[in-house]
Amino acid sequence: MGREPDGGHIPQLFVSEIDRDGVGSEGAPGYSLGWLRWPLGMKALDQLLEARPSYTRNRIRNYARYRQMFLAPIRLTALGRYVPSIGDTGNTGGPGIGGLVVEQCLAGFELFGDPMLAQAAHHLVKDDLSQIRGQITDADPEAIRERVGRVVDAHGPLRFGSDVMTGYGLALLRDGEGETERTLWVYYGRNTGHGHADRLNLGLYGFG
């Protein structure tokens, strides 16, 4: 008879398949960022295990890389609205934001209290706090709206600075604001999992 599943693979997954920037082992962010958000992603597994008190071997939310999985889509964003079209992500001439959604930012903020997650949620609703709310099952679904508002008042709106994601292999040089904002990026990471053999190409988003 086979051994009963005990969740023993979870630490190995975080060590060998999810890098220190919180990105899954696939090259294309359209796929690797989905490791958190898809129906059977890490967020769903975390919620499932937390709902079972008898399971105590691995608490996913204790892994630093799990927190980084919530932050990675923010760090990957150019001009606050695009994710670089690396590998099979998006389509030629049609960039999109992919991987960054309000509900995910709020869930990460509830778990870790990171101000950047609250700022990102505020950014995604175009600064309209009335669009921010918790789950229908929450005792007070609007409480998180007030918390997000306090974070934005204290820290200001989301600002994207230059970044180097050494685990994933992406460097982003950001400059300017508003209509003159630019992001120059170069990808030097893996080409596995929907990645292409096109590393070190330069990408530029600018002027909207």
C-alpha positions as a printed Julia matrix, in Angstrom:
208×3 Matrix{Float64}:
   0.0    0.0     0.0
   1.13   3.52   -0.72
   1.9    5.97    2.03
  -0.8    8.45    3.04
  -0.18  11.98    1.66
   1.36  14.15    4.37
   2.19  17.38    2.59
   5.89  16.6     2.67
   6.46  17.98   -0.82
   5.51  21.54    0.12
   8.97  22.65    1.4
  10.63  21.15   -1.68
   8.22  23.06   -3.9
   9.19  26.37   -2.31
  12.89  25.58   -2.47
  13.18  24.14   -5.97
  10.22  25.42   -7.99
   9.44  28.91   -6.64
  12.29  31.4    -6.72
  13.13  33.97   -4.07
  11.11  36.6    -5.94
   7.98  34.44   -5.6
   7.81  33.46   -9.28
   7.11  29.87  -10.34
   9.65  27.93  -12.41
   8.06  28.78  -15.77
   9.71  31.52  -17.8
   6.53  33.27  -18.98
   4.94  35.39  -16.23
   1.51  34.72  -17.73
   1.98  31.16  -16.49
   4.37  31.41  -13.53
   2.37  34.11  -11.75
  -0.66  31.86  -12.02
   0.87  29.47   -9.49
  -0.68  31.65   -6.82
  -4.03  32.64   -8.29
  -5.36  29.71  -10.31
  -8.18  27.6    -8.78
  -5.68  24.99   -7.62
  -2.91  27.48   -6.9
  -0.9   28.07   -3.75
  -3.46  30.48   -2.28
  -6.2   27.84   -2.5
  -3.9   25.22   -0.97
  -3.03  27.57    1.89
  -6.72  28.18    2.62
  -7.47  24.46    2.44
  -4.75  23.53    4.91
  -5.61  26.39    7.28
  -9.2   25.09    7.38
  -7.93  21.72    8.63
  -6.58  22.21   12.17
  -5.4   18.6    12.37
  -2.76  19.31    9.72
   0.22  21.03   11.36
   3.23  19.86    9.36
   3.57  22.79    6.95
   2.0   26.24    7.19
   2.42  27.78    3.75
   2.02  31.32    5.01
   5.15  30.9     7.14
   7.32  30.64    4.02
   8.89  33.96    3.01
   8.51  33.02   -0.65
   4.75  32.76   -0.24
   4.62  36.44    0.68
   6.81  37.2    -2.32
   4.27  35.44   -4.56
   1.79  38.22   -3.76
   4.37  40.95   -4.38
   5.84  39.54   -7.62
   3.03  40.71   -9.95
   3.46  44.26   -8.59
   7.22  44.24   -9.08
   6.81  42.93  -12.64
   4.51  45.75  -13.71
   5.57  48.46  -16.16
   3.83  51.86  -16.16
   1.45  50.38  -13.6
  -0.52  48.67  -16.36
   1.65  46.22  -18.31
   3.5   42.97  -17.61
   6.48  42.4   -19.93
   5.6   40.04  -22.79
   8.16  37.39  -21.89
   7.78  34.0   -23.55
   4.16  33.02  -24.17
   2.78  35.87  -22.08
   0.22  38.07  -23.85
   0.48  38.65  -27.58
   2.48  40.81  -29.95
   1.41  44.42  -29.75
  -1.22  43.67  -27.12
   0.34  43.98  -23.65
  -1.8   43.65  -20.55
  -1.46  43.78  -16.8
  -1.94  40.02  -16.16
  -1.41  38.49  -12.73
  -2.3   41.61  -10.73
  -5.88  41.64   -9.42
  -7.54  43.53   -6.58
  -8.79  40.47   -4.7
  -5.32  38.92   -4.65
  -3.73  42.13   -3.36
  -6.32  42.4    -0.6
  -5.86  38.74    0.38
  -2.09  39.27    0.64
  -2.6   42.47    2.62
  -4.86  40.64    5.08
  -2.25  37.91    5.5
   0.96  39.93    5.71
  -0.02  43.59    6.23
   2.45  44.74    3.58
   1.65  48.39    2.64
   2.58  47.77   -1.01
  -0.3   45.3    -1.35
  -2.78  47.86   -0.05
  -1.31  50.51   -2.36
  -1.58  48.12   -5.31
  -5.25  47.43   -4.6
  -5.86  51.18   -4.4
  -4.01  51.64   -7.7
  -6.05  48.94   -9.48
  -9.38  50.56   -8.57
  -8.03  53.89   -9.87
  -8.01  55.42   -6.38
 -11.74  54.76   -5.87
 -11.91  53.27   -2.38
 -15.63  52.54   -2.79
 -14.59  49.66   -5.07
 -12.64  47.94   -2.29
 -14.43  45.44   -0.11
 -13.79  42.13    1.62
 -15.46  38.79    1.1
 -19.21  38.33    1.5
 -18.45  35.89    4.33
 -16.49  38.5     6.32
 -18.12  39.87    9.46
 -17.42  43.39    8.19
 -16.62  43.34    4.45
 -15.94  47.08    4.4
 -13.39  47.1     7.21
 -10.52  46.42    4.81
 -11.52  49.54    2.84
 -10.72  51.67    5.87
  -7.42  49.87    6.43
  -6.37  50.41    2.82
  -7.32  54.07    3.08
  -5.16  54.5     6.18
  -2.17  52.91    4.44
  -2.5   55.17    1.41
  -2.86  58.23    3.66
   0.29  57.22    5.53
   2.47  55.99    2.66
   0.99  57.68   -0.4
  -0.15  56.03   -3.64
   1.78  53.18   -5.25
   5.06  54.24   -6.84
   7.04  51.88   -9.03
  10.79  52.29   -8.6
  13.54  50.56  -10.55
  13.96  46.93   -9.58
  16.15  43.88  -10.18
  14.5   40.51   -9.6
  17.61  38.36   -9.3
  15.69  35.15   -8.62
  13.47  35.45  -11.67
  16.02  37.23  -13.84
  14.39  40.55  -14.73
  15.75  44.08  -14.46
  13.42  47.08  -14.79
  14.68  50.67  -15.08
  11.81  53.05  -14.35
  11.8   56.82  -14.75
   9.37  59.7   -15.14
   5.81  60.2   -13.98
   2.41  60.46  -15.59
   2.47  60.77  -19.39
   6.28  60.78  -19.49
   6.76  57.6   -17.45
   9.03  54.95  -19.0
  10.11  51.44  -18.12
  13.09  49.81  -19.84
  13.46  46.12  -19.07
  15.71  43.2   -19.89
  14.99  39.57  -19.1
  17.92  37.24  -18.41
  16.22  34.37  -16.55
  15.09  30.86  -17.41
  13.41  29.93  -20.69
  11.67  26.82  -19.39
   7.89  26.5   -19.16
   6.43  28.63  -21.97
   9.63  30.64  -22.16
  11.4   31.48  -25.42
  15.07  31.47  -26.38
  15.05  35.27  -26.59
  16.77  36.35  -23.42
  18.6   39.71  -23.25
  16.18  41.41  -25.65
  15.37  44.94  -24.51
  11.79  45.98  -23.9
  10.52  49.54  -23.55
   7.16  50.85  -22.39
   6.73  54.59  -22.43
   4.42  57.57  -22.79
   1.33  55.49  -22.07
